[in-house]
Amino acid sequence: MSTTSPEEVVKRVRTAGLVLPRASYPGQRWAPRTEAEGHLLREALRLDQIRRLLLDEIGRLRQDHPTRPRAQVLADMAREAERLKECPLSPTLLNIVTAAAADESARATARRLHLSYETVKSHRHRAMSRLGVHSMEDAVALCTAAGWVTPREITGGGAS
């Protein structure tokens, strides 16, 4: 199974567009004959406009955030894996500690992660136990000091 690169997808979307059916007679423009054809034409024009807006947005995002070379992305991923290798917490528990670091309540974390409130409380206690601390504040401080939770993750900037 072959994978398609994002550049190939964008190229296809850029060259795609609305193509109207051929008219009955050469030299005539196609026009809808029924209300259903008129509705389909309006929807097609609306979707083509959305396609153009998406392409404009892709162009804007590429200017704001140039693509990093694949080697740099892989190196960053390797650094991130190395940073998390020593962490005694699972990704879920680390996510719970990160939420606490962002001053998110256990109830808000439960809603965001689609978990029960009791499950989040249990995860918090398990994280504190694995880290050998007695409070969530200490767990946050330890994870931040060790680099397992970064300020960028706390503020919502994603993984560093």
Short mmCIF file of N, CA, C and O in Angstrom, two decimals, residues 73-157:
data_model
loop_
_atom_site.label_atom_id
_atom_site.label_comp_id
_atom_site.label_asym_id
_atom_site.label_seq_id
_atom_site.Cartn_x
_atom_site.Cartn_y
_atom_site.Cartn_z
N VAL A 73 12.76 16.61 12.20
CA VAL A 73 11.57 16.08 12.88
C VAL A 73 11.92 14.78 13.59
O VAL A 73 11.56 14.57 14.75
N LEU A 74 12.64 13.88 12.91
CA LEU A 74 13.03 12.61 13.52
C LEU A 74 13.97 12.82 14.70
O LEU A 74 13.85 12.14 15.73
N ALA A 75 14.89 13.76 14.59
CA ALA A 75 15.80 14.04 15.70
C ALA A 75 15.03 14.59 16.90
O ALA A 75 15.31 14.19 18.05
N ASP A 76 14.06 15.47 16.64
CA ASP A 76 13.24 16.00 17.73
C ASP A 76 12.43 14.90 18.40
O ASP A 76 12.30 14.87 19.63
N MET A 77 11.90 13.97 17.59
CA MET A 77 11.14 12.86 18.14
C MET A 77 12.03 11.95 18.99
O MET A 77 11.62 11.47 20.06
N ALA A 78 13.26 11.72 18.54
CA ALA A 78 14.20 10.89 19.30
C ALA A 78 14.54 11.56 20.63
O ALA A 78 14.61 10.90 21.67
N ARG A 79 14.76 12.89 20.61
CA ARG A 79 15.04 13.63 21.85
C ARG A 79 13.86 13.53 22.81
O ARG A 79 14.04 13.34 24.01
N GLU A 80 12.65 13.66 22.27
CA GLU A 80 11.45 13.58 23.10
C GLU A 80 11.32 12.18 23.72
O GLU A 80 11.00 12.04 24.89
N ALA A 81 11.58 11.15 22.94
CA ALA A 81 11.51 9.78 23.45
C ALA A 81 12.55 9.56 24.54
O ALA A 81 12.27 8.91 25.56
N GLU A 82 13.74 10.10 24.35
CA GLU A 82 14.81 9.97 25.35
C GLU A 82 14.41 10.69 26.64
O GLU A 82 14.63 10.19 27.74
N ARG A 83 13.79 11.85 26.50
CA ARG A 83 13.37 12.63 27.66
C ARG A 83 12.33 11.86 28.47
O ARG A 83 12.36 11.87 29.71
N LEU A 84 11.42 11.17 27.78
CA LEU A 84 10.34 10.48 28.48
C LEU A 84 10.72 9.06 28.90
O LEU A 84 9.99 8.43 29.66
N LYS A 85 11.87 8.56 28.42
CA LYS A 85 12.25 7.18 28.71
C LYS A 85 12.38 6.94 30.21
O LYS A 85 11.98 5.90 30.72
N GLU A 86 12.94 7.88 30.93
CA GLU A 86 13.19 7.70 32.35
C GLU A 86 11.96 7.96 33.21
O GLU A 86 11.98 7.69 34.40
N CYS A 87 10.91 8.47 32.62
CA CYS A 87 9.71 8.82 33.39
C CYS A 87 8.98 7.55 33.84
O CYS A 87 8.68 6.69 33.02
N PRO A 88 8.67 7.44 35.13
CA PRO A 88 7.97 6.25 35.62
C PRO A 88 6.47 6.26 35.33
O PRO A 88 5.77 5.31 35.62
N LEU A 89 5.99 7.35 34.73
CA LEU A 89 4.55 7.48 34.48
C LEU A 89 4.21 7.05 33.05
O LEU A 89 4.97 7.31 32.11
N SER A 90 3.04 6.46 32.90
CA SER A 90 2.54 6.13 31.57
C SER A 90 2.12 7.44 30.89
O SER A 90 1.96 8.47 31.56
N PRO A 91 1.95 7.43 29.58
CA PRO A 91 1.50 8.66 28.90
C PRO A 91 0.19 9.20 29.48
O PRO A 91 0.02 10.42 29.60
N THR A 92 -0.73 8.31 29.87
CA THR A 92 -2.00 8.77 30.45
C THR A 92 -1.76 9.47 31.78
O THR A 92 -2.31 10.56 32.02
N LEU A 93 -0.95 8.87 32.64
CA LEU A 93 -0.68 9.49 33.94
C LEU A 93 0.07 10.81 33.76
O LEU A 93 -0.18 11.78 34.47
N LEU A 94 1.00 10.85 32.81
CA LEU A 94 1.73 12.09 32.54
C LEU A 94 0.78 13.18 32.03
O LEU A 94 0.92 14.35 32.39
N ASN A 95 -0.21 12.78 31.23
CA ASN A 95 -1.21 13.72 30.75
C ASN A 95 -2.03 14.27 31.92
O ASN A 95 -2.34 15.47 31.96
N ILE A 96 -2.34 13.43 32.88
CA ILE A 96 -3.10 13.85 34.06
C ILE A 96 -2.27 14.85 34.88
O ILE A 96 -2.78 15.87 35.33
N VAL A 97 -0.97 14.57 35.05
CA VAL A 97 -0.10 15.48 35.80
C VAL A 97 0.05 16.81 35.04
O VAL A 97 0.04 17.89 35.63
N THR A 98 0.17 16.74 33.71
CA THR A 98 0.26 17.95 32.89
C THR A 98 -0.99 18.80 33.05
O THR A 98 -0.91 20.03 33.14
N ALA A 99 -2.14 18.15 33.08
CA ALA A 99 -3.40 18.89 33.29
C ALA A 99 -3.41 19.57 34.65
O ALA A 99 -3.84 20.72 34.77
N ALA A 100 -2.92 18.87 35.66
CA ALA A 100 -2.85 19.47 37.00
C ALA A 100 -1.87 20.64 37.00
O ALA A 100 -2.11 21.66 37.65
N ALA A 101 -0.77 20.51 36.26
CA ALA A 101 0.21 21.59 36.16
C ALA A 101 -0.41 22.83 35.52
O ALA A 101 -0.04 23.96 35.84
N ALA A 102 -1.36 22.60 34.60
CA ALA A 102 -2.04 23.72 33.94
C ALA A 102 -3.19 24.25 34.80
O ALA A 102 -4.00 25.06 34.33
N ASP A 103 -3.26 23.77 36.06
CA ASP A 103 -4.27 24.20 37.02
C ASP A 103 -5.68 23.80 36.58
O ASP A 103 -6.65 24.49 36.85
N GLU A 104 -5.77 22.66 35.89
CA GLU A 104 -7.06 22.14 35.47
C GLU A 104 -7.60 21.25 36.59
O GLU A 104 -6.88 20.41 37.12
N SER A 105 -8.85 21.43 36.95
CA SER A 105 -9.44 20.62 38.01
C SER A 105 -9.61 19.18 37.54
O SER A 105 -9.62 18.90 36.34
N ALA A 106 -9.76 18.28 38.50
CA ALA A 106 -9.96 16.87 38.16
C ALA A 106 -11.25 16.70 37.36
O ALA A 106 -11.31 15.90 36.42
N ARG A 107 -12.28 17.46 37.69
CA ARG A 107 -13.55 17.37 36.95
C ARG A 107 -13.36 17.86 35.51
O ARG A 107 -13.88 17.24 34.57
N ALA A 108 -12.64 18.95 35.33
CA ALA A 108 -12.41 19.47 33.96
C ALA A 108 -11.56 18.48 33.16
O ALA A 108 -11.81 18.26 31.97
N THR A 109 -10.57 17.88 33.81
CA THR A 109 -9.74 16.88 33.13
C THR A 109 -10.59 15.68 32.72
O THR A 109 -10.47 15.17 31.60
N ALA A 110 -11.47 15.26 33.60
CA ALA A 110 -12.35 14.13 33.30
C ALA A 110 -13.23 14.44 32.09
O ALA A 110 -13.38 13.60 31.19
N ARG A 111 -13.78 15.65 32.04
CA ARG A 111 -14.62 16.03 30.89
C ARG A 111 -13.79 16.07 29.61
O ARG A 111 -14.20 15.56 28.57
N ARG A 112 -12.60 16.66 29.68
CA ARG A 112 -11.77 16.81 28.49
C ARG A 112 -11.29 15.47 27.95
O ARG A 112 -11.26 15.25 26.73
N LEU A 113 -10.96 14.54 28.83
CA LEU A 113 -10.44 13.24 28.41
C LEU A 113 -11.53 12.18 28.28
O LEU A 113 -11.24 11.03 27.98
N HIS A 114 -12.77 12.58 28.54
CA HIS A 114 -13.92 11.66 28.47
C HIS A 114 -13.72 10.46 29.41
O HIS A 114 -13.89 9.31 29.04
N LEU A 115 -13.32 10.79 30.63
CA LEU A 115 -13.15 9.79 31.69
C LEU A 115 -14.08 10.16 32.84
O LEU A 115 -14.55 11.29 32.93
N SER A 116 -14.29 9.23 33.74
CA SER A 116 -15.09 9.56 34.92
C SER A 116 -14.20 10.35 35.89
O SER A 116 -12.97 10.23 35.88
N TYR A 117 -14.86 11.11 36.74
CA TYR A 117 -14.16 11.89 37.75
C TYR A 117 -13.36 10.95 38.67
O TYR A 117 -12.21 11.23 39.01
N GLU A 118 -13.94 9.82 39.03
CA GLU A 118 -13.27 8.85 39.90
C GLU A 118 -12.01 8.29 39.24
O GLU A 118 -11.00 8.06 39.90
N THR A 119 -12.07 8.06 37.92
CA THR A 119 -10.90 7.55 37.20
C THR A 119 -9.76 8.56 37.23
O THR A 119 -8.60 8.21 37.46
N VAL A 120 -10.09 9.82 37.04
CA VAL A 120 -9.05 10.87 37.08
C VAL A 120 -8.46 10.96 38.48
O VAL A 120 -7.23 11.06 38.63
N LYS A 121 -9.30 10.89 39.51
CA LYS A 121 -8.78 10.91 40.88
C LYS A 121 -7.86 9.72 41.11
O LYS A 121 -6.78 9.86 41.70
N SER A 122 -8.26 8.56 40.62
CA SER A 122 -7.44 7.36 40.77
C SER A 122 -6.11 7.51 40.04
O SER A 122 -5.05 7.16 40.57
N HIS A 123 -6.15 8.07 38.83
CA HIS A 123 -4.92 8.30 38.07
C HIS A 123 -4.01 9.28 38.80
O HIS A 123 -2.78 9.11 38.81
N ARG A 124 -4.59 10.31 39.40
CA ARG A 124 -3.78 11.27 40.16
C ARG A 124 -3.07 10.58 41.32
O ARG A 124 -1.88 10.79 41.53
N HIS A 125 -3.80 9.76 42.05
CA HIS A 125 -3.20 9.05 43.20
C HIS A 125 -2.13 8.07 42.72
O HIS A 125 -1.08 7.94 43.35
N ARG A 126 -2.39 7.38 41.60
CA ARG A 126 -1.41 6.43 41.06
C ARG A 126 -0.14 7.18 40.65
O ARG A 126 0.99 6.71 40.89
N ALA A 127 -0.29 8.34 40.01
CA ALA A 127 0.88 9.13 39.61
C ALA A 127 1.69 9.57 40.83
O ALA A 127 2.92 9.46 40.83
N MET A 128 1.00 10.04 41.86
CA MET A 128 1.71 10.47 43.07
C MET A 128 2.44 9.28 43.71
O MET A 128 3.58 9.41 44.16
N SER A 129 1.80 8.11 43.71
CA SER A 129 2.41 6.92 44.29
C SER A 129 3.66 6.51 43.51
O SER A 129 4.70 6.22 44.11
N ARG A 130 3.56 6.49 42.19
CA ARG A 130 4.72 6.10 41.37
C ARG A 130 5.87 7.08 41.52
O ARG A 130 7.04 6.70 41.40
N LEU A 131 5.55 8.35 41.74
CA LEU A 131 6.60 9.36 41.88
C LEU A 131 7.12 9.44 43.32
O LEU A 131 8.13 10.09 43.58
N GLY A 132 6.39 8.83 44.25
CA GLY A 132 6.81 8.85 45.65
C GLY A 132 6.61 10.19 46.31
O GLY A 132 7.40 10.59 47.16
N VAL A 133 5.53 10.89 45.94
CA VAL A 133 5.23 12.20 46.53
C VAL A 133 3.87 12.12 47.22
O VAL A 133 3.10 11.18 47.02
N HIS A 134 3.56 13.15 48.02
CA HIS A 134 2.33 13.13 48.80
C HIS A 134 1.28 14.12 48.34
O HIS A 134 0.20 14.16 48.90
N SER A 135 1.60 14.93 47.35
CA SER A 135 0.59 15.87 46.84
C SER A 135 0.76 16.04 45.34
O SER A 135 1.83 15.75 44.77
N MET A 136 -0.30 16.51 44.72
CA MET A 136 -0.25 16.74 43.27
C MET A 136 0.72 17.88 42.95
O MET A 136 1.38 17.84 41.91
N GLU A 137 0.82 18.85 43.83
CA GLU A 137 1.76 19.95 43.62
C GLU A 137 3.19 19.42 43.56
O GLU A 137 4.00 19.86 42.73
N ASP A 138 3.50 18.47 44.44
CA ASP A 138 4.83 17.87 44.44
C ASP A 138 5.06 17.06 43.17
O ASP A 138 6.16 17.06 42.60
N ALA A 139 4.01 16.36 42.71
CA ALA A 139 4.12 15.59 41.47
C ALA A 139 4.39 16.52 40.29
O ALA A 139 5.26 16.24 39.45
N VAL A 140 3.69 17.64 40.24
CA VAL A 140 3.90 18.62 39.17
C VAL A 140 5.32 19.18 39.24
O VAL A 140 6.02 19.27 38.23
N ALA A 141 5.76 19.53 40.44
CA ALA A 141 7.10 20.09 40.61
C ALA A 141 8.17 19.09 40.18
O ALA A 141 9.12 19.45 39.47
N LEU A 142 8.01 17.83 40.58
CA LEU A 142 8.99 16.80 40.22
C LEU A 142 9.02 16.57 38.71
O LEU A 142 10.09 16.52 38.10
N CYS A 143 7.84 16.45 38.10
CA CYS A 143 7.77 16.21 36.64
C CYS A 143 8.32 17.40 35.86
O CYS A 143 8.97 17.22 34.82
N THR A 144 8.06 18.60 36.34
CA THR A 144 8.58 19.80 35.66
C THR A 144 10.09 19.88 35.81
O THR A 144 10.81 20.14 34.84
N ALA A 145 10.59 19.62 37.02
CA ALA A 145 12.03 19.68 37.26
C ALA A 145 12.77 18.62 36.45
O ALA A 145 13.88 18.87 35.96
N ALA A 146 12.17 17.44 36.29
CA ALA A 146 12.81 16.36 35.53
C ALA A 146 12.69 16.58 34.02
O ALA A 146 13.34 15.88 33.24
N GLY A 147 11.84 17.53 33.61
CA GLY A 147 11.67 17.78 32.17
C GLY A 147 10.64 16.88 31.52
O GLY A 147 10.50 16.88 30.30
N TRP A 148 9.89 16.12 32.32
CA TRP A 148 8.87 15.25 31.76
C TRP A 148 7.63 16.04 31.38
O TRP A 148 6.85 15.62 30.54
N VAL A 149 7.43 17.17 32.05
CA VAL A 149 6.37 18.10 31.71
C VAL A 149 7.04 19.44 31.45
O VAL A 149 7.77 19.94 32.31
N THR A 150 6.83 19.98 30.27
CA THR A 150 7.49 21.24 29.90
C THR A 150 6.52 22.41 30.03
O THR A 150 5.30 22.22 29.94
N PRO A 151 7.03 23.62 30.20
CA PRO A 151 6.15 24.79 30.26
C PRO A 151 5.28 24.92 29.01
O PRO A 151 4.13 25.32 29.09
N ARG A 152 5.82 24.53 27.87
CA ARG A 152 5.05 24.62 26.62
C ARG A 152 3.84 23.68 26.66
O ARG A 152 2.76 24.01 26.18
N GLU A 153 4.02 22.48 27.23
CA GLU A 153 2.90 21.55 27.36
C GLU A 153 1.85 22.08 28.33
O GLU A 153 0.66 21.93 28.12
N ILE A 154 2.31 22.73 29.37
CA ILE A 154 1.40 23.27 30.39
C ILE A 154 0.53 24.38 29.80
O ILE A 154 -0.67 24.44 30.05
N THR A 155 1.13 25.23 28.98
CA THR A 155 0.39 26.34 28.41
C THR A 155 -0.38 25.98 27.15
O THR A 155 -1.02 26.81 26.55
N GLY A 156 -0.28 24.71 26.73
CA GLY A 156 -1.07 24.27 25.58
C GLY A 156 -0.32 24.35 24.26
O GLY A 156 -0.93 24.25 23.20
N GLY A 157 0.98 24.53 24.30
CA GLY A 157 1.76 24.63 23.06
C GLY A 157 2.14 23.30 22.47
O GLY A 157 2.76 23.23 21.45
#
